[in-house]
PDB file of C-alpha atoms in Angstrom:
ATOM      1  CA  MET O  10     170.748  58.893  36.588  1.00 89.00           C
ATOM      2  CA  PRO O  11     174.240  57.396  36.993  1.00 94.00           C
ATOM      3  CA  LEU O  12     177.005  58.694  34.708  1.00 96.00           C
ATOM      4  CA  ILE O  13     177.820  55.079  33.800  1.00 97.00           C
ATOM      5  CA  GLU O  14     175.541  52.029  33.856  1.00 97.00           C
ATOM      6  CA  VAL O  15     176.948  48.598  33.070  1.00 97.00           C
ATOM      7  CA  ASN O  16     174.761  45.509  32.946  1.00 97.00           C
ATOM      8  CA  ASN O  17     176.047  41.938  32.483  1.00 97.00           C
ATOM      9  CA  LEU O  18     179.057  43.046  30.433  1.00 96.00           C
ATOM     10  CA  LYS O  19     180.987  40.260  28.717  1.00 97.00           C
ATOM     11  CA  LYS O  20     184.085  40.394  26.557  1.00 96.00           C
ATOM     12  CA  ARG O  21     185.691  37.522  24.695  1.00 94.00           C
ATOM     13  CA  TYR O  22     188.807  37.635  22.551  1.00 91.00           C
ATOM     14  CA  SER O  23     189.235  35.179  19.690  1.00 88.00           C
ATOM     15  CA  ILE O  24     192.742  34.129  18.672  1.00 83.00           C
ATOM     16  CA  ASP O  25     193.219  31.294  16.183  1.00 82.00           C
ATOM     17  CA  ASP O  26     189.674  30.004  16.799  1.00 81.00           C
ATOM     18  CA  LEU O  27     190.368  29.931  20.526  1.00 88.00           C
ATOM     19  CA  GLU O  28     188.039  32.080  22.632  1.00 87.00           C
ATOM     20  CA  THR O  29     189.397  33.667  25.784  1.00 89.00           C
ATOM     21  CA  PRO O  30     186.894  35.277  28.178  1.00 92.00           C
ATOM     22  CA  ALA O  31     188.144  38.588  29.623  1.00 94.00           C
ATOM     23  CA  LEU O  32     184.914  39.751  31.301  1.00 96.00           C
ATOM     24  CA  GLN O  33     182.183  37.372  32.444  1.00 96.00           C
ATOM     25  CA  GLY O  34     179.057  39.299  33.408  1.00 96.00           C
ATOM     26  CA  VAL O  35     180.157  42.558  35.049  1.00 97.00           C
ATOM     27  CA  SER O  36     177.443  44.923  36.340  1.00 97.00           C
ATOM     28  CA  LEU O  37     178.035  48.283  38.056  1.00 96.00           C
ATOM     29  CA  ASP O  38     176.919  51.911  38.198  1.00 97.00           C
ATOM     30  CA  VAL O  39     179.189  54.940  38.524  1.00 97.00           C
ATOM     31  CA  GLU O  40     177.771  58.182  39.889  1.00 96.00           C
ATOM     32  CA  GLU O  41     179.138  61.542  38.811  1.00 95.00           C
ATOM     33  CA  GLY O  42     181.912  62.685  41.177  1.00 95.00           C
ATOM     34  CA  GLU O  43     182.841  59.211  42.434  1.00 96.00           C
ATOM     35  CA  PHE O  44     186.442  58.086  42.871  1.00 97.00           C
ATOM     36  CA  ILE O  45     186.675  54.362  42.128  1.00 97.00           C
ATOM     37  CA  ALA O  46     189.666  52.033  42.234  1.00 97.00           C
ATOM     38  CA  ILE O  47     189.488  48.786  40.267  1.00 97.00           C
ATOM     39  CA  ILE O  48     191.883  46.186  41.626  1.00 96.00           C
ATOM     40  CA  GLY O  49     192.647  42.543  40.981  1.00 93.00           C
ATOM     41  CA  PRO O  50     195.414  40.198  39.828  1.00 90.00           C
ATOM     42  CA  SER O  51     197.090  40.478  36.440  1.00 88.00           C
ATOM     43  CA  GLY O  52     194.833  39.142  33.683  1.00 89.00           C
ATOM     44  CA  SER O  53     191.662  39.570  35.746  1.00 93.00           C
ATOM     45  CA  GLY O  54     189.963  41.870  33.214  1.00 94.00           C
ATOM     46  CA  LYS O  55     190.692  45.280  34.815  1.00 94.00           C
ATOM     47  CA  SER O  56     192.170  46.933  31.731  1.00 92.00           C
ATOM     48  CA  THR O  57     189.565  45.349  29.444  1.00 94.00           C
ATOM     49  CA  LEU O  58     186.814  46.907  31.582  1.00 96.00           C
ATOM     50  CA  LEU O  59     188.554  50.294  31.569  1.00 95.00           C
ATOM     51  CA  HIS O  60     188.937  50.202  27.779  1.00 94.00           C
ATOM     52  CA  ILE O  61     185.240  49.448  27.315  1.00 95.00           C
ATOM     53  CA  LEU O  62     184.195  52.187  29.766  1.00 96.00           C
ATOM     54  CA  GLY O  63     186.464  54.631  27.915  1.00 95.00           C
ATOM     55  CA  PHE O  64     185.020  53.751  24.483  1.00 93.00           C
ATOM     56  CA  LEU O  65     188.369  52.269  23.437  1.00 92.00           C
ATOM     57  CA  ASP O  66     186.809  48.818  22.968  1.00 92.00           C
ATOM     58  CA  ARG O  67     183.348  47.315  22.672  1.00 92.00           C
ATOM     59  CA  PRO O  68     181.783  44.530  24.742  1.00 94.00           C
ATOM     60  CA  THR O  69     180.907  41.180  23.193  1.00 95.00           C
ATOM     61  CA  GLU O  70     177.648  41.077  25.154  1.00 95.00           C
ATOM     62  CA  GLY O  71     175.788  43.146  27.717  1.00 96.00           C
ATOM     63  CA  GLU O  72     174.782  46.783  27.972  1.00 95.00           C
ATOM     64  CA  TYR O  73     176.904  49.858  28.622  1.00 96.00           C
ATOM     65  CA  LYS O  74     175.244  53.253  29.034  1.00 96.00           C
ATOM     66  CA  PHE O  75     177.130  56.549  29.291  1.00 95.00           C
ATOM     67  CA  GLU O  76     174.916  59.482  30.301  1.00 94.00           C
ATOM     68  CA  GLY O  77     171.863  57.300  29.695  1.00 93.00           C
ATOM     69  CA  LYS O  78     172.802  56.432  26.123  1.00 93.00           C
ATOM     70  CA  THR O  79     173.984  52.933  25.165  1.00 93.00           C
ATOM     71  CA  ILE O  80     177.309  52.509  23.399  1.00 90.00           C
ATOM     72  CA  ASP O  81     175.425  51.121  20.379  1.00 88.00           C
ATOM     73  CA  ASP O  82     173.482  54.400  20.060  1.00 90.00           C
ATOM     74  CA  TYR O  83     176.679  56.321  19.305  1.00 91.00           C
ATOM     75  CA  SER O  84     178.180  56.482  15.823  1.00 91.00           C
ATOM     76  CA  GLU O  85     181.962  56.033  15.566  1.00 90.00           C
ATOM     77  CA  GLU O  86     182.246  59.796  15.109  1.00 91.00           C
ATOM     78  CA  GLU O  87     180.168  60.438  18.251  1.00 92.00           C
ATOM     79  CA  LEU O  88     182.245  57.937  20.245  1.00 92.00           C
ATOM     80  CA  ALA O  89     185.414  59.786  19.219  1.00 91.00           C
ATOM     81  CA  SER O  90     183.830  63.122  20.165  1.00 92.00           C
ATOM     82  CA  VAL O  91     182.756  61.896  23.632  1.00 94.00           C
ATOM     83  CA  ARG O  92     186.223  60.402  24.216  1.00 92.00           C
ATOM     84  CA  ASN O  93     187.826  63.713  23.301  1.00 92.00           C
ATOM     85  CA  LYS O  94     185.487  66.086  25.173  1.00 93.00           C
ATOM     86  CA  LYS O  95     184.249  64.152  28.187  1.00 95.00           C
ATOM     87  CA  MET O  96     186.959  61.588  28.946  1.00 96.00           C
ATOM     88  CA  GLY O  97     190.597  61.947  29.931  1.00 94.00           C
ATOM     89  CA  PHE O  98     193.108  59.080  29.907  1.00 94.00           C
ATOM     90  CA  VAL O  99     196.307  58.494  31.887  1.00 93.00           C
ATOM     91  CA  PHE O 100     198.394  55.372  31.273  1.00 88.00           C
ATOM     92  CA  GLN O 101     201.284  53.673  33.070  1.00 85.00           C
ATOM     93  CA  SER O 102     203.617  54.238  30.112  1.00 84.00           C
ATOM     94  CA  PHE O 103     202.748  57.990  29.879  1.00 83.00           C
ATOM     95  CA  ASN O 104     202.240  57.790  26.058  1.00 88.00           C
ATOM     96  CA  LEU O 105     204.026  61.082  25.382  1.00 91.00           C
ATOM     97  CA  LEU O 106     205.468  62.054  22.000  1.00 91.00           C
ATOM     98  CA  PRO O 107     209.254  61.755  22.557  1.00 91.00           C
ATOM     99  CA  ARG O 108     210.604  64.652  20.491  1.00 89.00           C
ATOM    100  CA  THR O 109     207.827  67.081  21.374  1.00 92.00           C
ATOM    101  CA  ASN O 110     207.970  69.424  24.364  1.00 95.00           C
ATOM    102  CA  ILE O 111     205.503  69.431  27.253  1.00 95.00           C
ATOM    103  CA  LEU O 112     203.423  72.280  25.861  1.00 96.00           C
ATOM    104  CA  GLU O 113     202.901  70.517  22.522  1.00 95.00           C
ATOM    105  CA  ASN O 114     202.202  67.147  24.199  1.00 95.00           C
ATOM    106  CA  VAL O 115     199.535  68.674  26.418  1.00 96.00           C
ATOM    107  CA  LYS O 116     197.919  70.440  23.455  1.00 96.00           C
ATOM    108  CA  LEU O 117     197.383  67.179  21.530  1.00 93.00           C
ATOM    109  CA  PRO O 118     193.684  66.602  22.425  1.00 92.00           C
ATOM    110  CA  LEU O 119     192.862  70.114  21.221  1.00 93.00           C
ATOM    111  CA  MET O 120     193.877  69.157  17.680  1.00 90.00           C
ATOM    112  CA  TYR O 121     190.859  66.846  17.544  1.00 87.00           C
ATOM    113  CA  SER O 122     188.454  69.416  18.988  1.00 90.00           C
ATOM    114  CA  ASP O 123     186.480  72.320  17.560  1.00 89.00           C
ATOM    115  CA  ILE O 124     188.223  74.791  19.893  1.00 93.00           C
ATOM    116  CA  SER O 125     189.891  77.724  18.148  1.00 93.00           C
ATOM    117  CA  GLU O 126     193.654  77.325  17.795  1.00 94.00           C
ATOM    118  CA  LYS O 127     194.064  80.793  19.306  1.00 95.00           C
ATOM    119  CA  GLU O 128     193.020  79.344  22.673  1.00 95.00           C
ATOM    120  CA  TRP O 129     195.260  76.281  22.637  1.00 96.00           C
ATOM    121  CA  ASN O 130     198.363  77.775  24.264  1.00 95.00           C
ATOM    122  CA  SER O 131     196.508  79.414  27.164  1.00 95.00           C
ATOM    123  CA  MET O 132     194.503  76.232  27.838  1.00 96.00           C
ATOM    124  CA  ALA O 133     197.654  74.076  27.796  1.00 96.00           C
ATOM    125  CA  ILE O 134     199.548  76.480  30.066  1.00 96.00           C
ATOM    126  CA  LYS O 135     196.676  76.431  32.568  1.00 94.00           C
ATOM    127  CA  ALA O 136     196.636  72.607  32.596  1.00 94.00           C
ATOM    128  CA  ILE O 137     200.421  72.476  33.013  1.00 95.00           C
ATOM    129  CA  GLU O 138     200.255  74.970  35.884  1.00 93.00           C
ATOM    130  CA  SER O 139     197.596  72.834  37.591  1.00 92.00           C
ATOM    131  CA  VAL O 140     200.064  69.933  37.909  1.00 93.00           C
ATOM    132  CA  GLY O 141     202.992  72.155  38.973  1.00 93.00           C
ATOM    133  CA  LEU O 142     205.100  71.865  35.825  1.00 94.00           C
ATOM    134  CA  SER O 143     205.307  75.463  34.536  1.00 94.00           C
ATOM    135  CA  HIS O 144     209.094  75.434  34.966  1.00 95.00           C
ATOM    136  CA  ARG O 145     209.384  72.465  32.556  1.00 93.00           C
ATOM    137  CA  ILE O 146     207.076  73.717  29.826  1.00 94.00           C
ATOM    138  CA  GLY O 147     209.718  73.750  27.051  1.00 94.00           C
ATOM    139  CA  HIS O 148     211.348  70.436  27.964  1.00 95.00           C
ATOM    140  CA  ASP O 149     211.031  67.176  26.028  1.00 94.00           C
ATOM    141  CA  PRO O 150     209.923  63.988  27.859  1.00 93.00           C
ATOM    142  CA  SER O 151     213.517  62.636  27.788  1.00 93.00           C
ATOM    143  CA  GLN O 152     214.520  65.560  30.030  1.00 95.00           C
ATOM    144  CA  LEU O 153     211.867  64.765  32.640  1.00 93.00           C
ATOM    145  CA  SER O 154     211.702  62.387  35.598  1.00 93.00           C
ATOM    146  CA  GLY O 155     209.060  59.643  35.645  1.00 92.00           C
ATOM    147  CA  GLY O 156     206.877  61.701  37.963  1.00 93.00           C
ATOM    148  CA  GLU O 157     207.138  64.743  35.712  1.00 94.00           C
ATOM    149  CA  ARG O 158     206.186  62.648  32.683  1.00 93.00           C
ATOM    150  CA  GLN O 159     203.114  61.381  34.495  1.00 92.00           C
ATOM    151  CA  ARG O 160     202.190  64.938  35.533  1.00 93.00           C
ATOM    152  CA  THR O 161     202.437  65.884  31.857  1.00 95.00           C
ATOM    153  CA  ALA O 162     200.108  63.005  30.965  1.00 94.00           C
ATOM    154  CA  ILE O 163     197.644  64.182  33.639  1.00 95.00           C
ATOM    155  CA  ALA O 164     197.767  67.767  32.289  1.00 95.00           C
ATOM    156  CA  ARG O 165     196.995  66.392  28.823  1.00 94.00           C
ATOM    157  CA  ALA O 166     194.076  64.391  30.240  1.00 94.00           C
ATOM    158  CA  LEU O 167     192.734  67.538  31.932  1.00 93.00           C
ATOM    159  CA  ILE O 168     192.970  69.981  29.050  1.00 94.00           C
ATOM    160  CA  MET O 169     189.407  69.417  27.798  1.00 94.00           C
ATOM    161  CA  ASN O 170     188.073  69.574  31.384  1.00 92.00           C
ATOM    162  CA  PRO O 171     186.610  66.046  31.089  1.00 94.00           C
ATOM    163  CA  GLN O 172     183.771  64.721  33.200  1.00 94.00           C
ATOM    164  CA  ILE O 173     185.655  61.519  33.881  1.00 96.00           C
ATOM    165  CA  ILE O 174     189.321  60.543  34.022  1.00 96.00           C
ATOM    166  CA  PHE O 175     190.433  56.949  33.468  1.00 97.00           C
ATOM    167  CA  ALA O 176     193.883  56.028  34.797  1.00 95.00           C
ATOM    168  CA  ASP O 177     195.455  52.621  34.132  1.00 93.00           C
ATOM    169  CA  GLU O 178     198.212  51.864  36.677  1.00 92.00           C
ATOM    170  CA  PRO O 179     199.186  55.580  36.818  1.00 92.00           C
ATOM    171  CA  THR O 180     201.825  54.952  39.505  1.00 92.00           C
ATOM    172  CA  GLY O 181     203.057  51.602  38.150  1.00 88.00           C
ATOM    173  CA  ASN O 182     206.371  52.961  36.822  1.00 86.00           C
ATOM    174  CA  LEU O 183     207.033  55.290  39.757  1.00 89.00           C
ATOM    175  CA  ASP O 184     208.717  54.980  43.146  1.00 91.00           C
ATOM    176  CA  THR O 185     206.546  55.235  46.263  1.00 91.00           C
ATOM    177  CA  LYS O 186     207.240  58.900  47.024  1.00 92.00           C
ATOM    178  CA  THR O 187     206.590  59.988  43.425  1.00 92.00           C
ATOM    179  CA  GLY O 188     203.479  57.792  43.294  1.00 92.00           C
ATOM    180  CA  ASP O 189     202.172  59.518  46.429  1.00 93.00           C
ATOM    181  CA  SER O 190     202.624  62.933  44.806  1.00 93.00           C
ATOM    182  CA  ILE O 191     200.705  61.757  41.717  1.00 93.00           C
ATOM    183  CA  MET O 192     197.879  60.430  43.904  1.00 95.00           C
ATOM    184  CA  ALA O 193     197.739  63.796  45.693  1.00 94.00           C
ATOM    185  CA  ILE O 194     196.950  65.354  42.297  1.00 94.00           C
ATOM    186  CA  PHE O 195     194.204  62.794  41.660  1.00 95.00           C
ATOM    187  CA  ASP O 196     192.762  63.391  45.147  1.00 95.00           C
ATOM    188  CA  LYS O 197     192.584  67.124  44.419  1.00 93.00           C
ATOM    189  CA  LEU O 198     190.997  66.561  41.002  1.00 93.00           C
ATOM    190  CA  ASN O 199     188.243  64.541  42.642  1.00 94.00           C
ATOM    191  CA  ARG O 200     187.687  66.327  45.972  1.00 93.00           C
ATOM    192  CA  GLU O 201     188.126  69.934  44.846  1.00 91.00           C
ATOM    193  CA  GLU O 202     187.479  69.919  41.111  1.00 90.00           C
ATOM    194  CA  LYS O 203     184.808  67.197  41.178  1.00 92.00           C
ATOM    195  CA  HIS O 204     186.116  65.070  38.320  1.00 95.00           C
ATOM    196  CA  THR O 205     184.867  61.482  38.322  1.00 97.00           C
ATOM    197  CA  LEU O 206     187.895  59.171  38.582  1.00 97.00           C
ATOM    198  CA  ILE O 207     188.322  55.488  37.757  1.00 97.00           C
ATOM    199  CA  ILE O 208     191.782  54.169  38.519  1.00 97.00           C
ATOM    200  CA  ILE O 209     193.152  50.690  37.870  1.00 95.00           C
ATOM    201  CA  THR O 210     195.856  49.566  40.253  1.00 93.00           C
ATOM    202  CA  HIS O 211     197.320  46.433  41.797  1.00 88.00           C
ATOM    203  CA  GLU O 212     198.603  48.443  44.779  1.00 88.00           C
ATOM    204  CA  LYS O 213     196.430  48.384  47.906  1.00 89.00           C
ATOM    205  CA  GLU O 214     197.824  51.721  49.140  1.00 90.00           C
ATOM    206  CA  ILE O 215     196.828  53.425  45.891  1.00 92.00           C
ATOM    207  CA  ALA O 216     193.340  51.877  45.930  1.00 94.00           C
ATOM    208  CA  GLU O 217     192.747  53.220  49.434  1.00 93.00           C
ATOM    209  CA  HIS O 218     192.662  56.792  48.074  1.00 94.00           C
ATOM    210  CA  ALA O 219     189.331  55.967  46.396  1.00 96.00           C
ATOM    211  CA  ASP O 220     185.805  56.205  47.819  1.00 94.00           C
ATOM    212  CA  ARG O 221     185.022  52.785  46.447  1.00 96.00           C
ATOM    213  CA  ILE O 222     187.082  49.697  45.634  1.00 97.00           C
ATOM    214  CA  ILE O 223     185.943  47.133  43.068  1.00 97.00           C
ATOM    215  CA  HIS O 224     187.888  43.875  43.084  1.00 96.00           C
ATOM    216  CA  ILE O 225     187.852  41.850  39.875  1.00 96.00           C
ATOM    217  CA  LYS O 226     188.979  38.254  39.572  1.00 95.00           C
ATOM    218  CA  ASP O 227     188.652  35.984  36.512  1.00 94.00           C
ATOM    219  CA  GLY O 228     186.524  38.580  34.711  1.00 95.00           C
ATOM    220  CA  LYS O 229     183.951  38.887  37.514  1.00 96.00           C
ATOM    221  CA  ILE O 230     183.423  41.380  40.338  1.00 97.00           C
ATOM    222  CA  GLU O 231     184.446  39.631  43.548  1.00 96.00           C
ATOM    223  CA  TYR O 232     183.485  42.540  45.791  1.00 95.00           C
ATOM    224  CA  ASP O 233     182.498  46.223  45.558  1.00 96.00           C
ATOM    225  CA  ILE O 234     182.977  48.160  48.795  1.00 95.00           C
ATOM    226  CA  SER O 235     182.864  51.752  50.021  1.00 92.00           C
ATOM    227  CA  THR O 236     185.921  53.109  51.860  1.00 88.00           C
ATOM    228  CA  ASN O 237     184.075  56.126  53.331  1.00 73.00           C
ATOM    229  CA  ASN O 238     186.943  58.365  52.172  1.00 67.00           C
ATOM    230  CA  HIS O 239     184.443  61.017  51.083  1.00 54.00           C
ATOM    231  CA  LYS O 240     183.785  61.700  54.768  1.00 45.00           C
ATOM    232  CA  LYS O 241     187.411  62.645  55.404  1.00 44.00           C
TER     233      LYS O 241
END
């Protein structure tokens, strides 16, 4: 059974009685352990699809199953629980709390979990170590480079050891060299630690890290190809 099953997904936004289609019949499966890049021009529906897959939004029509269960079968409380325990999120803008140090930023998802507070520090330190930021643990985001901020965001996404990590333009605010170092972390998370990864990007070089590239245009999948990276 695929981790994710999407069938004829549609999403429309209504503004002042004007309907704008964002997704127009998207169908795809995602197997556990896959590394997928979703690419396409601005406004093509990439982020809308990611938000629906990550339970941050709901489709207007169509079916979305996560672990064999449709999104409509989950209560709001269950959706929040799955998001917290099984999904990690990394965004282009980092989304870090500005006056809170790295350790406290990384611990944030634990505040919405049932994990004992006694374990929070050790779990956060382990996640921070995994992205090579132990030497910055007491620093605030304003004291960090863009790459270090994104590493912090990745550590936060990892802290609950999620099945799947969603990343929306994770290298969009970074220079090429820093972006490469961030992608090396994602490669390791997928190849060695077996996290399922779905990354949105408009950069061809970033997409080529994935096993599979899905190109979206005007809310529809234009092509879905394998890169054979898993054989490397």
